[in-house]
Coordinates of N, CA and C in Angstrom, one line a residue:
M1 N -9.9 -10.3 -9.1 CA -9.3 -9.8 -7.7 C -9.7 -8.8 -7.3
I2 N -10.0 -8.8 -5.9 CA -10.4 -7.3 -4.9 C -9.3 -6.6 -4.5
A3 N -9.4 -5.6 -4.6 CA -8.5 -4.7 -4.3 C -9.1 -3.4 -3.2
A4 N -8.1 -2.8 -2.9 CA -8.8 -1.4 -1.5 C -7.8 -0.6 -1.3
V5 N -8.2 0.6 -1.6 CA -7.1 2.0 -1.5 C -7.5 2.4 -0.2
V6 N -6.2 2.7 0.4 CA -6.3 3.6 1.9 C -5.3 4.6 2.0
T7 N -6.0 5.9 1.9 CA -5.2 6.9 1.7 C -4.9 7.9 3.0
V8 N -4.0 7.8 3.6 CA -3.7 8.4 4.7 C -3.3 9.9 4.9
S9 N -3.9 10.9 5.1 CA -3.8 12.4 4.9 C -4.7 13.0 6.2
D10 N -4.0 14.0 6.7 CA -4.6 15.1 7.4 C -5.9 15.8 6.3
G11 N -5.0 16.5 5.5 CA -5.5 17.5 4.7 C -6.6 17.0 3.6
V12 N -6.5 15.6 3.0 CA -7.5 14.9 2.4 C -8.6 14.7 3.1
F13 N -8.3 14.1 4.6 CA -9.4 13.7 5.5 C -10.0 15.1 5.9
A14 N -9.4 16.1 5.6 CA -10.1 17.2 6.4 C -11.1 18.1 5.2
G15 N -10.8 17.3 3.9 CA -11.3 18.0 2.9 C -10.4 19.3 2.3
Q16 N -9.6 19.2 2.4 CA -8.3 20.5 1.7 C -7.7 20.3 1.0
R17 N -7.8 19.0 0.7 CA -6.7 18.6 -0.6 C -7.7 17.4 -1.6
E18 N -7.7 17.2 -2.7 CA -8.0 16.1 -3.3 C -7.2 14.8 -3.2
D19 N -7.8 13.9 -3.3 CA -7.2 12.4 -3.0 C -6.4 12.2 -4.3
A20 N -5.5 12.7 -4.6 CA -4.7 12.3 -6.0 C -4.3 11.2 -6.1
S21 N -3.2 11.1 -5.1 CA -2.6 9.5 -4.7 C -3.5 8.8 -4.8
G22 N -4.6 8.3 -3.9 CA -5.5 7.3 -3.9 C -6.0 7.1 -5.6
E23 N -6.5 8.4 -5.9 CA -6.9 8.6 -7.4 C -6.0 7.3 -8.5
V24 N -4.5 7.7 -8.6 CA -3.5 7.0 -8.8 C -3.6 5.8 -8.8
L25 N -3.5 5.3 -6.9 CA -3.2 3.7 -7.3 C -4.8 2.8 -7.7
A26 N -6.1 3.5 -7.4 CA -6.9 2.7 -7.9 C -7.3 2.8 -9.5
D27 N -6.6 3.8 -9.8 CA -6.5 3.4 -11.6 C -5.9 2.7 -12.1
A28 N -4.7 2.4 -11.4 CA -3.5 1.9 -11.8 C -3.9 0.1 -11.0
A29 N -4.6 -0.1 -10.2 CA -5.2 -1.7 -9.7 C -6.2 -2.0 -10.6
R30 N -7.0 -1.0 -11.2 CA -8.0 -1.2 -12.2 C -7.6 -1.3 -13.8
G31 N -6.6 -0.7 -13.4 CA -5.7 -1.1 -15.0 C -4.9 -2.8 -14.8
A32 N -4.8 -2.8 -13.8 CA -4.2 -4.1 -14.0 C -4.8 -5.1 -13.5
G33 N -6.2 -4.9 -13.8 CA -7.2 -6.3 -13.4 C -7.8 -6.3 -12.3
F34 N -7.9 -5.5 -11.4 CA -8.1 -5.6 -10.0 C -9.9 -4.9 -10.4
D35 N -10.3 -5.7 -9.2 CA -12.3 -5.1 -8.8 C -11.8 -4.2 -7.5
I36 N -11.8 -2.6 -7.9 CA -11.8 -1.9 -6.6 C -12.9 -1.8 -6.0
T37 N -13.0 -2.1 -4.3 CA -14.1 -2.7 -3.7 C -14.3 -1.0 -2.5
G38 N -13.3 -0.7 -2.2 CA -13.1 0.2 -1.3 C -12.1 1.4 -1.5
R39 N -12.8 2.8 -1.3 CA -11.5 3.9 -0.9 C -12.0 4.5 -0.1
T40 N -10.6 4.5 1.0 CA -11.0 4.7 2.3 C -9.8 6.3 2.7
V41 N -10.5 7.2 3.1 CA -9.3 7.9 3.9 C -9.2 8.5 4.9
V42 N -8.3 8.2 5.6 CA -7.9 8.1 7.4 C -7.0 9.4 7.6
P43 N -7.3 10.2 8.8 CA -6.2 10.8 9.0 C -4.7 10.5 9.2
D44 N -4.0 11.7 9.9 CA -2.6 10.9 10.1 C -2.8 10.3 11.2
D45 N -3.4 9.1 11.9 CA -3.5 8.7 12.8 C -3.4 6.8 13.0
S46 N -2.3 6.7 14.1 CA -2.0 5.2 14.4 C -3.5 4.3 14.2
D47 N -4.3 4.7 14.9 CA -5.6 4.0 15.6 C -6.5 3.8 14.0
A48 N -6.6 4.8 13.5 CA -7.4 5.4 12.1 C -6.9 4.3 11.4
I49 N -5.5 4.4 11.0 CA -4.9 3.6 10.3 C -5.2 2.2 10.5
R50 N -5.0 2.0 11.1 CA -5.1 0.2 11.8 C -6.3 -0.4 11.3
T51 N -7.5 0.5 12.0 CA -8.9 0.1 12.1 C -9.2 -0.2 10.5
A52 N -8.5 0.8 9.6 CA -9.1 0.8 8.2 C -8.6 -0.4 7.4
V53 N -7.4 -0.6 7.9 CA -6.5 -1.2 6.7 C -6.6 -3.3 7.6
T54 N -7.1 -2.9 8.8 CA -7.7 -4.6 9.5 C -8.7 -4.5 8.6
R55 N -10.0 -3.7 8.5 CA -11.4 -3.8 7.9 C -11.5 -4.2 6.7
L56 N -10.0 -3.9 5.7 CA -10.1 -4.3 4.8 C -9.7 -5.7 4.3
C57 N -8.8 -6.1 5.2 CA -7.9 -7.6 5.5 C -8.9 -8.7 5.5
D58 N -9.8 -8.0 6.8 CA -10.5 -9.0 7.4 C -11.8 -8.8 6.4
D59 N -12.3 -8.0 5.4 CA -13.2 -8.2 4.6 C -13.0 -9.2 3.1
D60 N -11.7 -9.5 3.0 CA -11.4 -10.6 2.0 C -10.6 -9.6 1.0
A61 N -10.3 -8.3 1.1 CA -9.7 -7.7 -0.2 C -8.4 -8.6 0.2
A62 N -7.6 -9.0 -1.3 CA -6.3 -9.7 -1.9 C -5.4 -8.7 -1.5
L63 N -5.6 -7.5 -2.2 CA -4.4 -6.6 -2.0 C -4.8 -5.1 -1.6
V64 N -4.3 -4.4 -0.4 CA -4.8 -3.0 -0.2 C -3.7 -2.5 -0.3
L65 N -3.7 -1.0 -1.2 CA -3.0 -0.4 -1.3 C -2.9 0.8 -0.6
V66 N -2.2 1.3 0.4 CA -1.8 2.4 1.3 C -1.2 3.6 1.0
T67 N -1.7 4.7 1.2 CA -0.7 6.0 0.4 C -0.6 6.7 1.5
G68 N 0.5 7.6 2.0 CA 0.9 8.1 2.7 C 1.0 8.1 3.8
G69 N 1.9 9.4 4.6 CA 2.5 8.9 5.9 C 3.6 8.1 6.0
T70 N 4.4 8.4 4.9 CA 5.6 7.1 5.3 C 6.9 8.1 5.4
G71 N 6.6 9.6 5.1 CA 7.8 10.3 5.3 C 8.6 10.6 7.0
F72 N 9.1 11.8 7.3 CA 10.2 12.0 8.1 C 9.0 13.0 9.2
A73 N 8.0 13.5 8.3 CA 7.1 14.3 9.5 C 6.8 13.7 11.0
P74 N 6.5 14.4 11.6 CA 6.3 14.1 12.9 C 4.7 13.3 13.0
R75 N 4.0 13.7 12.1 CA 2.5 12.9 12.0 C 2.4 11.7 11.1
D76 N 3.9 11.7 10.1 CA 3.9 10.7 9.6 C 4.4 9.1 10.1
V77 N 3.0 8.4 10.8 CA 3.1 7.0 11.1 C 2.3 6.1 10.9
T78 N 2.3 5.9 9.7 CA 1.8 5.0 8.5 C 3.0 3.6 8.9
P79 N 4.2 3.6 9.3 CA 4.9 2.3 8.9 C 4.5 1.9 10.5
E80 N 4.4 2.9 11.4 CA 4.1 2.3 12.6 C 3.1 1.7 13.2
A81 N 2.0 2.5 12.5 CA 0.8 1.6 12.3 C 0.4 0.4 12.0
L82 N 1.3 -0.1 10.5 CA 0.7 -1.2 10.1 C 1.6 -2.2 10.4
R83 N 3.3 -2.1 10.9 CA 3.7 -2.9 11.3 C 3.3 -4.3 12.1
P84 N 2.5 -3.3 12.8 CA 2.3 -4.7 14.2 C 0.8 -5.4 13.4
L85 N 0.5 -5.1 12.1 CA -0.7 -5.8 11.7 C -0.2 -6.7 11.0
Y86 N 0.9 -7.0 10.6 CA 1.6 -8.2 9.5 C 1.7 -9.3 10.2
D87 N 1.4 -10.4 9.3 CA 1.9 -11.5 10.2 C 3.6 -12.0 9.5
R88 N 3.9 -11.0 8.1 CA 5.1 -11.5 7.6 C 5.6 -10.0 6.9
L89 N 6.7 -9.7 6.9 CA 6.8 -8.6 6.1 C 7.6 -9.2 5.0
V90 N 7.1 -8.0 3.8 CA 7.6 -8.2 2.5 C 8.6 -7.1 2.3
P91 N 10.0 -7.3 2.6 CA 10.9 -6.2 2.4 C 11.6 -6.5 0.9
G92 N 11.2 -7.4 0.3 CA 12.0 -7.2 -0.9 C 11.1 -6.0 -2.4
I93 N 9.8 -6.1 -1.8 CA 9.2 -5.4 -1.9 C 9.1 -3.6 -1.8
D94 N 9.5 -3.8 -0.5 CA 9.6 -2.2 -0.3 C 11.0 -1.9 -0.8
E95 N 12.5 -2.5 -0.8 CA 13.3 -1.9 -1.4 C 13.2 -1.9 -3.1
A96 N 12.7 -2.6 -3.6 CA 12.2 -2.3 -5.0 C 11.6 -1.3 -5.3
M97 N 10.8 -0.8 -4.5 CA 10.3 0.3 -4.8 C 11.2 1.8 -4.4
R98 N 11.9 1.7 -3.2 CA 12.6 2.5 -2.5 C 13.8 2.7 -3.9
A99 N 14.2 1.7 -4.4 CA 14.9 2.0 -5.5 C 15.1 2.2 -6.6
A100 N 13.2 2.0 -7.2 CA 12.7 3.0 -8.1 C 12.9 4.5 -7.7
S101 N 12.3 4.3 -6.8 CA 12.1 6.1 -6.6 C 13.7 6.7 -6.4
M102 N 14.3 6.4 -5.7 CA 16.0 7.0 -5.7 C 16.6 7.0 -7.1
A103 N 16.1 6.0 -8.3 CA 16.7 6.5 -9.3 C 16.0 7.5 -10.3
V104 N 14.9 8.1 -9.6 CA 14.2 9.1 -9.9 C 14.6 10.4 -9.5
K105 N 14.7 10.5 -7.9 CA 15.4 11.5 -7.0 C 15.7 11.1 -5.8
P106 N 16.6 11.7 -5.6 CA 17.4 11.6 -4.4 C 16.5 11.4 -2.8
H107 N 15.4 12.1 -2.9 CA 14.5 11.9 -1.7 C 14.1 10.7 -1.5
G108 N 14.1 9.6 -2.6 CA 13.0 8.5 -2.5 C 13.6 7.7 -1.1
M109 N 14.9 8.0 -1.2 CA 15.3 6.8 0.3 C 14.7 7.6 1.6
L110 N 14.1 8.5 1.4 CA 13.2 9.7 2.8 C 12.0 8.6 3.0
T111 N 11.5 7.7 2.0 CA 10.1 6.7 2.6 C 10.8 5.8 3.4
R112 N 9.7 5.5 4.6 CA 9.9 4.8 5.2 C 8.8 3.7 5.2
G113 N 7.8 3.3 4.1 CA 7.1 2.4 3.8 C 7.3 1.2 4.1
V114 N 6.5 0.5 5.1 CA 6.2 -1.1 5.6 C 5.6 -1.8 4.6
S115 N 5.8 -2.7 3.8 CA 4.8 -3.3 3.6 C 4.6 -5.3 3.7
G116 N 3.4 -5.6 4.0 CA 3.4 -6.8 4.6 C 2.1 -7.9 4.3
I117 N 2.1 -8.5 5.1 CA 1.0 -9.7 4.7 C 0.3 -9.9 6.1
R118 N -1.0 -9.9 5.4 CA -2.0 -10.2 6.9 C -3.0 -11.0 6.3
G119 N -3.0 -12.5 6.9 CA -3.4 -13.4 6.4 C -3.1 -13.8 5.6
T120 N -4.3 -13.9 4.1 CA -4.3 -14.0 2.5 C -4.3 -12.6 2.2
T121 N -4.2 -11.3 2.7 CA -4.2 -10.2 2.0 C -2.6 -9.3 2.0
L122 N -2.2 -9.1 0.6 CA -0.8 -8.2 0.4 C -1.2 -6.7 0.5
V123 N -0.6 -6.2 1.5 CA -0.9 -4.6 1.9 C 0.5 -4.1 1.8
L124 N 0.4 -3.1 0.6 CA 1.7 -2.2 0.1 C 1.8 -0.8 0.4
S125 N 2.5 -1.0 1.3 CA 3.1 0.9 1.4 C 3.5 1.8 0.7
F126 N 2.9 2.9 0.1 CA 3.5 3.5 -0.7 C 3.5 5.2 -0.3
P127 N 4.4 5.9 -0.9 CA 4.5 7.6 -0.3 C 3.2 7.9 -0.6
G128 N 3.3 9.6 -0.1 CA 2.2 10.3 -0.8 C 2.1 11.0 -1.9
S129 N 2.9 11.1 -2.5 CA 3.0 11.9 -3.7 C 2.4 10.8 -4.6
P130 N 1.5 11.2 -5.8 CA 0.5 10.5 -6.9 C 2.0 10.3 -7.7
R131 N 3.3 11.0 -8.3 CA 4.1 10.2 -8.9 C 4.8 9.5 -8.6
A132 N 5.1 9.5 -7.4 CA 5.8 8.1 -6.6 C 4.9 6.9 -6.8
C133 N 3.8 7.1 -6.2 CA 2.7 5.9 -6.5 C 2.9 5.5 -7.8
A134 N 2.4 6.2 -8.9 CA 2.6 5.5 -10.2 C 3.3 4.9 -10.4
E135 N 4.7 5.6 -10.0 CA 5.9 4.9 -10.5 C 6.4 3.5 -9.7
N136 N 5.8 3.7 -8.4 CA 6.1 2.7 -7.6 C 5.0 1.4 -7.9
F137 N 3.8 2.1 -8.9 CA 2.8 1.0 -8.5 C 3.1 -0.1 -10.1
A138 N 4.0 0.7 -10.7 CA 4.6 -0.1 -12.0 C 5.6 -0.7 -11.7
V139 N 6.2 -0.9 -10.5 CA 7.0 -1.3 -10.3 C 6.8 -2.9 -9.7
V140 N 5.9 -3.0 -8.8 CA 5.2 -4.2 -8.6 C 4.1 -4.9 -8.9
E141 N 3.3 -4.2 -10.2 CA 2.8 -4.9 -11.0 C 3.1 -6.1 -11.3
P142 N 4.4 -6.3 -11.7 CA 4.5 -7.3 -12.6 C 4.3 -8.6 -11.5
V143 N 4.5 -8.6 -10.4 CA 4.5 -9.7 -9.1 C 3.2 -9.9 -8.8
L144 N 2.5 -9.0 -8.6 CA 1.1 -9.2 -7.9 C 0.8 -10.5 -8.2
D145 N 0.1 -10.9 -9.3 CA -0.5 -11.9 -9.8 C 0.0 -13.0 -9.3
H146 N 1.5 -13.4 -9.5 CA 2.1 -14.4 -8.4 C 2.2 -14.4 -7.0
A147 N 2.5 -13.2 -6.5 CA 2.1 -12.8 -5.3 C 1.0 -13.5 -4.7
L148 N 0.0 -13.0 -5.2 CA -1.3 -13.3 -4.8 C -1.9 -14.7 -4.7
K149 N -1.4 -15.2 -6.0 CA -1.8 -16.5 -6.1 C -1.1 -17.3 -5.1
L150 N 0.2 -17.0 -4.7 CA 0.8 -17.7 -3.9 C -0.1 -17.9 -2.1
L151 N -0.6 -16.6 -2.0 CA -1.0 -15.9 -0.6 C -2.4 -16.8 -0.4
R152 N -3.1 -17.0 -1.7 CA -4.2 -17.4 -1.7 C -4.2 -19.5 -1.7
E153 N -2.4 -19.6 -1.9 CA -2.8 -21.0 -2.6 C -3.2 -21.4 -3.8
T154 N -3.4 -20.8 -4.8 CA -3.7 -21.1 -6.2 C -2.5 -21.7 -6.7
P155 N -2.3 -22.4 -7.6 CA -1.9 -23.3 -8.1 C -0.7 -22.5 -9.1
T156 N 0.6 -22.4 -9.0 CA 1.3 -21.3 -9.9 C 2.7 -22.4 -10.2
E157 N 3.3 -21.8 -11.6 CA 4.2 -22.1 -11.8 C 5.4 -21.4 -11.5
H158 N 6.1 -22.0 -11.0 CA 7.8 -21.5 -10.7 C 8.6 -21.4 -11.9
L159 N 8.9 -20.3 -12.2 CA 9.8 -19.7 -13.6 C 11.0 -19.7 -13.1

C-alpha cells in the first residue's frame, strides 16, 4: 500500500534542521510494509499544509503521515489546517496516541493532533518529536491494515 509523509516545520523547510521526524515515520511505515511515494516538507502555514495533504490524498495515497505543528506555539496550526479537509474524524486513534505519549511524559497531553479520513485516505497527525513519532506509530501500526482495508472496501474479518 502507498503511504506519504508530510513534515510541517519552518526550520526544516528553511534548511536549518534535519527532517528527523519525517525520517522516523517513513522508516516506520516502510517497516510496516508501506511503499513511501512522497516526502514533503512545508512551513507552519495552513495553506501549505492543506495543499500538500490534499494533493497526496488526491494522488491516491492510502495513508498520509503528518508530523509537526501540533503544539501550543503560535505557529502550530496543523490541527486547524487539517480539520476542514476531513470527511470524518478518527478520535480513537488520536486518543490512543495521546494516551501513549502521556504514559511516557506529561507533556504528551499538550499535543493537539487531529487525524481523519479524506475519501479513502487515512491521515494521521503526529507531534514533531522524532521520539514521539516512533512511539505513536507503534501504537497505531497494529490497526492500520484493518483500517485501510475498511476504507478501501477490501473484505475483512471482524474479530
